[in-house]
């Protein structure tokens, strides 16, 4: 009977690991059209630019460098960052939730810690 309990516990851990694995993968950059154009550096100025990498979230007016990333049970990613805004001194701490889009699972949605969506991005080509 004990072996059966260990097997069930191992199966549950494996399933939990698969849930995280099916979550957010930032090994390749994500962005909107102008964000992906700028994935290798600022090439084109665009008011709507959103670029998400494994290390940062960048908009036209701000850059947030990730200091911690925690996978959540629902497959989303809770990110802690230090952000710099254009024209301002210093850095400000921020938290973001990155999750799959409900409309299109190939896209990601970036939201602030209050749940306000900052944008939807696709994997850059």
mmCIF file with all atom_site columns, C-alpha atoms in Angstrom:
data_model
loop_
_atom_site.group_PDB
_atom_site.id
_atom_site.type_symbol
_atom_site.label_atom_id
_atom_site.label_alt_id
_atom_site.label_comp_id
_atom_site.label_asym_id
_atom_site.label_entity_id
_atom_site.label_seq_id
_atom_site.pdbx_PDB_ins_code
_atom_site.Cartn_x
_atom_site.Cartn_y
_atom_site.Cartn_z
_atom_site.occupancy
_atom_site.B_iso_or_equiv
_atom_site.pdbx_formal_charge
_atom_site.auth_seq_id
_atom_site.auth_comp_id
_atom_site.auth_asym_id
_atom_site.auth_atom_id
_atom_site.pdbx_PDB_model_num
ATOM 1   C CA . UNK A 1 1   ? 0.000  0.000  0.000   1.00 0.00 ? 1   UNK A CA 1
ATOM 2   C CA . UNK A 1 2   ? 2.860  2.372  0.819   1.00 0.00 ? 2   UNK A CA 1
ATOM 3   C CA . UNK A 1 3   ? 4.326  1.976  -2.698  1.00 0.00 ? 3   UNK A CA 1
ATOM 4   C CA . UNK A 1 4   ? 0.961  2.968  -4.181  1.00 0.00 ? 4   UNK A CA 1
ATOM 5   C CA . UNK A 1 5   ? 0.949  6.197  -2.118  1.00 0.00 ? 5   UNK A CA 1
ATOM 6   C CA . UNK A 1 6   ? 4.491  7.001  -3.245  1.00 0.00 ? 6   UNK A CA 1
ATOM 7   C CA . UNK A 1 7   ? 3.508  6.359  -6.852  1.00 0.00 ? 7   UNK A CA 1
ATOM 8   C CA . UNK A 1 8   ? 0.493  8.673  -6.557  1.00 0.00 ? 8   UNK A CA 1
ATOM 9   C CA . UNK A 1 9   ? 2.595  11.380 -4.900  1.00 0.00 ? 9   UNK A CA 1
ATOM 10  C CA . UNK A 1 10  ? 5.230  11.087 -7.644  1.00 0.00 ? 10  UNK A CA 1
ATOM 11  C CA . UNK A 1 11  ? 2.537  11.264 -10.331 1.00 0.00 ? 11  UNK A CA 1
ATOM 12  C CA . UNK A 1 12  ? 1.073  14.398 -8.724  1.00 0.00 ? 12  UNK A CA 1
ATOM 13  C CA . UNK A 1 13  ? 4.507  16.067 -8.620  1.00 0.00 ? 13  UNK A CA 1
ATOM 14  C CA . UNK A 1 14  ? 5.104  15.144 -12.244 1.00 0.00 ? 14  UNK A CA 1
ATOM 15  C CA . UNK A 1 15  ? 1.712  16.600 -13.227 1.00 0.00 ? 15  UNK A CA 1
ATOM 16  C CA . UNK A 1 16  ? 2.498  19.810 -11.325 1.00 0.00 ? 16  UNK A CA 1
ATOM 17  C CA . UNK A 1 17  ? 5.822  20.044 -13.145 1.00 0.00 ? 17  UNK A CA 1
ATOM 18  C CA . UNK A 1 18  ? 4.043  19.632 -16.473 1.00 0.00 ? 18  UNK A CA 1
ATOM 19  C CA . UNK A 1 19  ? 1.664  22.443 -15.520 1.00 0.00 ? 19  UNK A CA 1
ATOM 20  C CA . UNK A 1 20  ? 4.634  24.760 -15.024 1.00 0.00 ? 20  UNK A CA 1
ATOM 21  C CA . UNK A 1 21  ? 6.287  23.506 -18.201 1.00 0.00 ? 21  UNK A CA 1
ATOM 22  C CA . UNK A 1 22  ? 3.134  24.356 -20.171 1.00 0.00 ? 22  UNK A CA 1
ATOM 23  C CA . UNK A 1 23  ? 3.247  27.851 -18.708 1.00 0.00 ? 23  UNK A CA 1
ATOM 24  C CA . UNK A 1 24  ? 5.047  30.921 -19.960 1.00 0.00 ? 24  UNK A CA 1
ATOM 25  C CA . UNK A 1 25  ? 8.272  30.289 -21.883 1.00 0.00 ? 25  UNK A CA 1
ATOM 26  C CA . UNK A 1 26  ? 10.368 33.418 -22.442 1.00 0.00 ? 26  UNK A CA 1
ATOM 27  C CA . UNK A 1 27  ? 13.337 31.684 -24.070 1.00 0.00 ? 27  UNK A CA 1
ATOM 28  C CA . UNK A 1 28  ? 12.536 33.672 -27.227 1.00 0.00 ? 28  UNK A CA 1
ATOM 29  C CA . UNK A 1 29  ? 11.382 37.320 -27.262 1.00 0.00 ? 29  UNK A CA 1
ATOM 30  C CA . UNK A 1 30  ? 7.745  38.353 -27.527 1.00 0.00 ? 30  UNK A CA 1
ATOM 31  C CA . UNK A 1 31  ? 6.441  41.684 -28.718 1.00 0.00 ? 31  UNK A CA 1
ATOM 32  C CA . UNK A 1 32  ? 3.915  43.582 -30.728 1.00 0.00 ? 32  UNK A CA 1
ATOM 33  C CA . UNK A 1 33  ? 4.944  44.533 -34.292 1.00 0.00 ? 33  UNK A CA 1
ATOM 34  C CA . UNK A 1 34  ? 7.161  47.464 -33.274 1.00 0.00 ? 34  UNK A CA 1
ATOM 35  C CA . UNK A 1 35  ? 8.535  45.592 -30.249 1.00 0.00 ? 35  UNK A CA 1
ATOM 36  C CA . UNK A 1 36  ? 9.724  42.707 -32.418 1.00 0.00 ? 36  UNK A CA 1
ATOM 37  C CA . UNK A 1 37  ? 11.280 45.145 -34.913 1.00 0.00 ? 37  UNK A CA 1
ATOM 38  C CA . UNK A 1 38  ? 13.275 46.568 -31.974 1.00 0.00 ? 38  UNK A CA 1
ATOM 39  C CA . UNK A 1 39  ? 14.230 43.240 -30.374 1.00 0.00 ? 39  UNK A CA 1
ATOM 40  C CA . UNK A 1 40  ? 17.925 43.773 -31.171 1.00 0.00 ? 40  UNK A CA 1
ATOM 41  C CA . UNK A 1 41  ? 17.996 47.439 -30.134 1.00 0.00 ? 41  UNK A CA 1
ATOM 42  C CA . UNK A 1 42  ? 16.037 50.600 -30.874 1.00 0.00 ? 42  UNK A CA 1
ATOM 43  C CA . UNK A 1 43  ? 15.668 50.681 -34.655 1.00 0.00 ? 43  UNK A CA 1
ATOM 44  C CA . UNK A 1 44  ? 12.246 52.286 -35.039 1.00 0.00 ? 44  UNK A CA 1
ATOM 45  C CA . UNK A 1 45  ? 10.445 54.701 -32.707 1.00 0.00 ? 45  UNK A CA 1
ATOM 46  C CA . UNK A 1 46  ? 6.846  53.664 -32.048 1.00 0.00 ? 46  UNK A CA 1
ATOM 47  C CA . UNK A 1 47  ? 4.467  54.871 -29.328 1.00 0.00 ? 47  UNK A CA 1
ATOM 48  C CA . UNK A 1 48  ? 2.932  51.407 -28.930 1.00 0.00 ? 48  UNK A CA 1
ATOM 49  C CA . UNK A 1 49  ? 6.181  49.415 -28.585 1.00 0.00 ? 49  UNK A CA 1
ATOM 50  C CA . UNK A 1 50  ? 6.047  46.374 -26.262 1.00 0.00 ? 50  UNK A CA 1
ATOM 51  C CA . UNK A 1 51  ? 8.963  43.955 -26.011 1.00 0.00 ? 51  UNK A CA 1
ATOM 52  C CA . UNK A 1 52  ? 9.167  41.072 -23.551 1.00 0.00 ? 52  UNK A CA 1
ATOM 53  C CA . UNK A 1 53  ? 12.337 39.014 -23.114 1.00 0.00 ? 53  UNK A CA 1
ATOM 54  C CA . UNK A 1 54  ? 13.618 36.564 -20.539 1.00 0.00 ? 54  UNK A CA 1
ATOM 55  C CA . UNK A 1 55  ? 15.310 39.480 -18.750 1.00 0.00 ? 55  UNK A CA 1
ATOM 56  C CA . UNK A 1 56  ? 13.137 42.564 -19.294 1.00 0.00 ? 56  UNK A CA 1
ATOM 57  C CA . UNK A 1 57  ? 9.888  44.241 -20.334 1.00 0.00 ? 57  UNK A CA 1
ATOM 58  C CA . UNK A 1 58  ? 10.427 47.337 -22.492 1.00 0.00 ? 58  UNK A CA 1
ATOM 59  C CA . UNK A 1 59  ? 7.996  49.996 -23.724 1.00 0.00 ? 59  UNK A CA 1
ATOM 60  C CA . UNK A 1 60  ? 8.729  53.211 -25.580 1.00 0.00 ? 60  UNK A CA 1
ATOM 61  C CA . UNK A 1 61  ? 8.921  55.147 -22.278 1.00 0.00 ? 61  UNK A CA 1
ATOM 62  C CA . UNK A 1 62  ? 10.176 52.573 -19.757 1.00 0.00 ? 62  UNK A CA 1
ATOM 63  C CA . UNK A 1 63  ? 12.387 49.544 -19.225 1.00 0.00 ? 63  UNK A CA 1
ATOM 64  C CA . UNK A 1 64  ? 11.886 47.006 -16.450 1.00 0.00 ? 64  UNK A CA 1
ATOM 65  C CA . UNK A 1 65  ? 14.661 44.540 -15.646 1.00 0.00 ? 65  UNK A CA 1
ATOM 66  C CA . UNK A 1 66  ? 13.476 41.322 -14.007 1.00 0.00 ? 66  UNK A CA 1
ATOM 67  C CA . UNK A 1 67  ? 14.937 40.518 -10.602 1.00 0.00 ? 67  UNK A CA 1
ATOM 68  C CA . UNK A 1 68  ? 12.765 37.455 -9.885  1.00 0.00 ? 68  UNK A CA 1
ATOM 69  C CA . UNK A 1 69  ? 10.418 35.157 -11.831 1.00 0.00 ? 69  UNK A CA 1
ATOM 70  C CA . UNK A 1 70  ? 8.087  32.686 -10.133 1.00 0.00 ? 70  UNK A CA 1
ATOM 71  C CA . UNK A 1 71  ? 5.951  30.196 -12.083 1.00 0.00 ? 71  UNK A CA 1
ATOM 72  C CA . UNK A 1 72  ? 2.419  30.004 -10.686 1.00 0.00 ? 72  UNK A CA 1
ATOM 73  C CA . UNK A 1 73  ? 0.147  26.956 -10.447 1.00 0.00 ? 73  UNK A CA 1
ATOM 74  C CA . UNK A 1 74  ? -2.142 28.351 -13.173 1.00 0.00 ? 74  UNK A CA 1
ATOM 75  C CA . UNK A 1 75  ? 0.763  28.487 -15.668 1.00 0.00 ? 75  UNK A CA 1
ATOM 76  C CA . UNK A 1 76  ? 1.286  32.240 -15.375 1.00 0.00 ? 76  UNK A CA 1
ATOM 77  C CA . UNK A 1 77  ? 4.555  33.866 -14.365 1.00 0.00 ? 77  UNK A CA 1
ATOM 78  C CA . UNK A 1 78  ? 4.815  36.372 -11.493 1.00 0.00 ? 78  UNK A CA 1
ATOM 79  C CA . UNK A 1 79  ? 7.685  38.751 -12.216 1.00 0.00 ? 79  UNK A CA 1
ATOM 80  C CA . UNK A 1 80  ? 9.390  41.232 -9.876  1.00 0.00 ? 80  UNK A CA 1
ATOM 81  C CA . UNK A 1 81  ? 11.309 43.995 -11.642 1.00 0.00 ? 81  UNK A CA 1
ATOM 82  C CA . UNK A 1 82  ? 13.179 47.255 -11.264 1.00 0.00 ? 82  UNK A CA 1
ATOM 83  C CA . UNK A 1 83  ? 11.823 49.849 -13.702 1.00 0.00 ? 83  UNK A CA 1
ATOM 84  C CA . UNK A 1 84  ? 13.270 53.004 -15.166 1.00 0.00 ? 84  UNK A CA 1
ATOM 85  C CA . UNK A 1 85  ? 11.043 55.590 -16.825 1.00 0.00 ? 85  UNK A CA 1
ATOM 86  C CA . UNK A 1 86  ? 12.219 57.952 -19.543 1.00 0.00 ? 86  UNK A CA 1
ATOM 87  C CA . UNK A 1 87  ? 13.035 61.363 -18.099 1.00 0.00 ? 87  UNK A CA 1
ATOM 88  C CA . UNK A 1 88  ? 13.029 60.192 -14.468 1.00 0.00 ? 88  UNK A CA 1
ATOM 89  C CA . UNK A 1 89  ? 15.906 59.471 -12.104 1.00 0.00 ? 89  UNK A CA 1
ATOM 90  C CA . UNK A 1 90  ? 16.362 56.110 -10.366 1.00 0.00 ? 90  UNK A CA 1
ATOM 91  C CA . UNK A 1 91  ? 14.468 52.856 -10.434 1.00 0.00 ? 91  UNK A CA 1
ATOM 92  C CA . UNK A 1 92  ? 11.078 51.846 -9.096  1.00 0.00 ? 92  UNK A CA 1
ATOM 93  C CA . UNK A 1 93  ? 10.101 48.301 -8.035  1.00 0.00 ? 93  UNK A CA 1
ATOM 94  C CA . UNK A 1 94  ? 7.191  46.732 -9.903  1.00 0.00 ? 94  UNK A CA 1
ATOM 95  C CA . UNK A 1 95  ? 5.411  43.402 -10.251 1.00 0.00 ? 95  UNK A CA 1
ATOM 96  C CA . UNK A 1 96  ? 3.861  41.937 -13.370 1.00 0.00 ? 96  UNK A CA 1
ATOM 97  C CA . UNK A 1 97  ? 1.853  38.850 -14.222 1.00 0.00 ? 97  UNK A CA 1
ATOM 98  C CA . UNK A 1 98  ? 2.569  37.279 -17.583 1.00 0.00 ? 98  UNK A CA 1
ATOM 99  C CA . UNK A 1 99  ? 0.051  34.718 -18.799 1.00 0.00 ? 99  UNK A CA 1
ATOM 100 C CA . UNK A 1 100 ? -1.343 33.139 -21.936 1.00 0.00 ? 100 UNK A CA 1
ATOM 101 C CA . UNK A 1 101 ? -4.033 35.141 -23.706 1.00 0.00 ? 101 UNK A CA 1
ATOM 102 C CA . UNK A 1 102 ? -7.571 33.836 -23.232 1.00 0.00 ? 102 UNK A CA 1
ATOM 103 C CA . UNK A 1 103 ? -8.324 34.793 -26.870 1.00 0.00 ? 103 UNK A CA 1
ATOM 104 C CA . UNK A 1 104 ? -5.211 33.247 -28.431 1.00 0.00 ? 104 UNK A CA 1
ATOM 105 C CA . UNK A 1 105 ? -3.025 30.800 -26.440 1.00 0.00 ? 105 UNK A CA 1
ATOM 106 C CA . UNK A 1 106 ? -0.042 31.567 -28.715 1.00 0.00 ? 106 UNK A CA 1
ATOM 107 C CA . UNK A 1 107 ? 0.009  35.135 -27.363 1.00 0.00 ? 107 UNK A CA 1
ATOM 108 C CA . UNK A 1 108 ? 0.968  36.416 -23.923 1.00 0.00 ? 108 UNK A CA 1
ATOM 109 C CA . UNK A 1 109 ? -0.718 39.125 -21.866 1.00 0.00 ? 109 UNK A CA 1
ATOM 110 C CA . UNK A 1 110 ? 1.308  41.360 -19.549 1.00 0.00 ? 110 UNK A CA 1
ATOM 111 C CA . UNK A 1 111 ? -0.597 42.870 -16.624 1.00 0.00 ? 111 UNK A CA 1
ATOM 112 C CA . UNK A 1 112 ? 0.445  45.005 -13.675 1.00 0.00 ? 112 UNK A CA 1
ATOM 113 C CA . UNK A 1 113 ? -0.047 43.710 -10.134 1.00 0.00 ? 113 UNK A CA 1
ATOM 114 C CA . UNK A 1 114 ? -3.551 45.252 -10.051 1.00 0.00 ? 114 UNK A CA 1
ATOM 115 C CA . UNK A 1 115 ? -4.558 43.150 -13.054 1.00 0.00 ? 115 UNK A CA 1
ATOM 116 C CA . UNK A 1 116 ? -4.580 45.985 -15.598 1.00 0.00 ? 116 UNK A CA 1
ATOM 117 C CA . UNK A 1 117 ? -3.478 44.588 -18.962 1.00 0.00 ? 117 UNK A CA 1
ATOM 118 C CA . UNK A 1 118 ? -0.547 46.491 -20.404 1.00 0.00 ? 118 UNK A CA 1
ATOM 119 C CA . UNK A 1 119 ? -0.661 44.682 -23.689 1.00 0.00 ? 119 UNK A CA 1
ATOM 120 C CA . UNK A 1 120 ? -0.724 41.465 -25.630 1.00 0.00 ? 120 UNK A CA 1
ATOM 121 C CA . UNK A 1 121 ? 2.376  40.178 -27.416 1.00 0.00 ? 121 UNK A CA 1
ATOM 122 C CA . UNK A 1 122 ? 3.271  37.427 -29.882 1.00 0.00 ? 122 UNK A CA 1
ATOM 123 C CA . UNK A 1 123 ? 6.503  35.472 -30.232 1.00 0.00 ? 123 UNK A CA 1
ATOM 124 C CA . UNK A 1 124 ? 8.912  37.431 -32.416 1.00 0.00 ? 124 UNK A CA 1
ATOM 125 C CA . UNK A 1 125 ? 10.070 35.762 -35.627 1.00 0.00 ? 125 UNK A CA 1
#
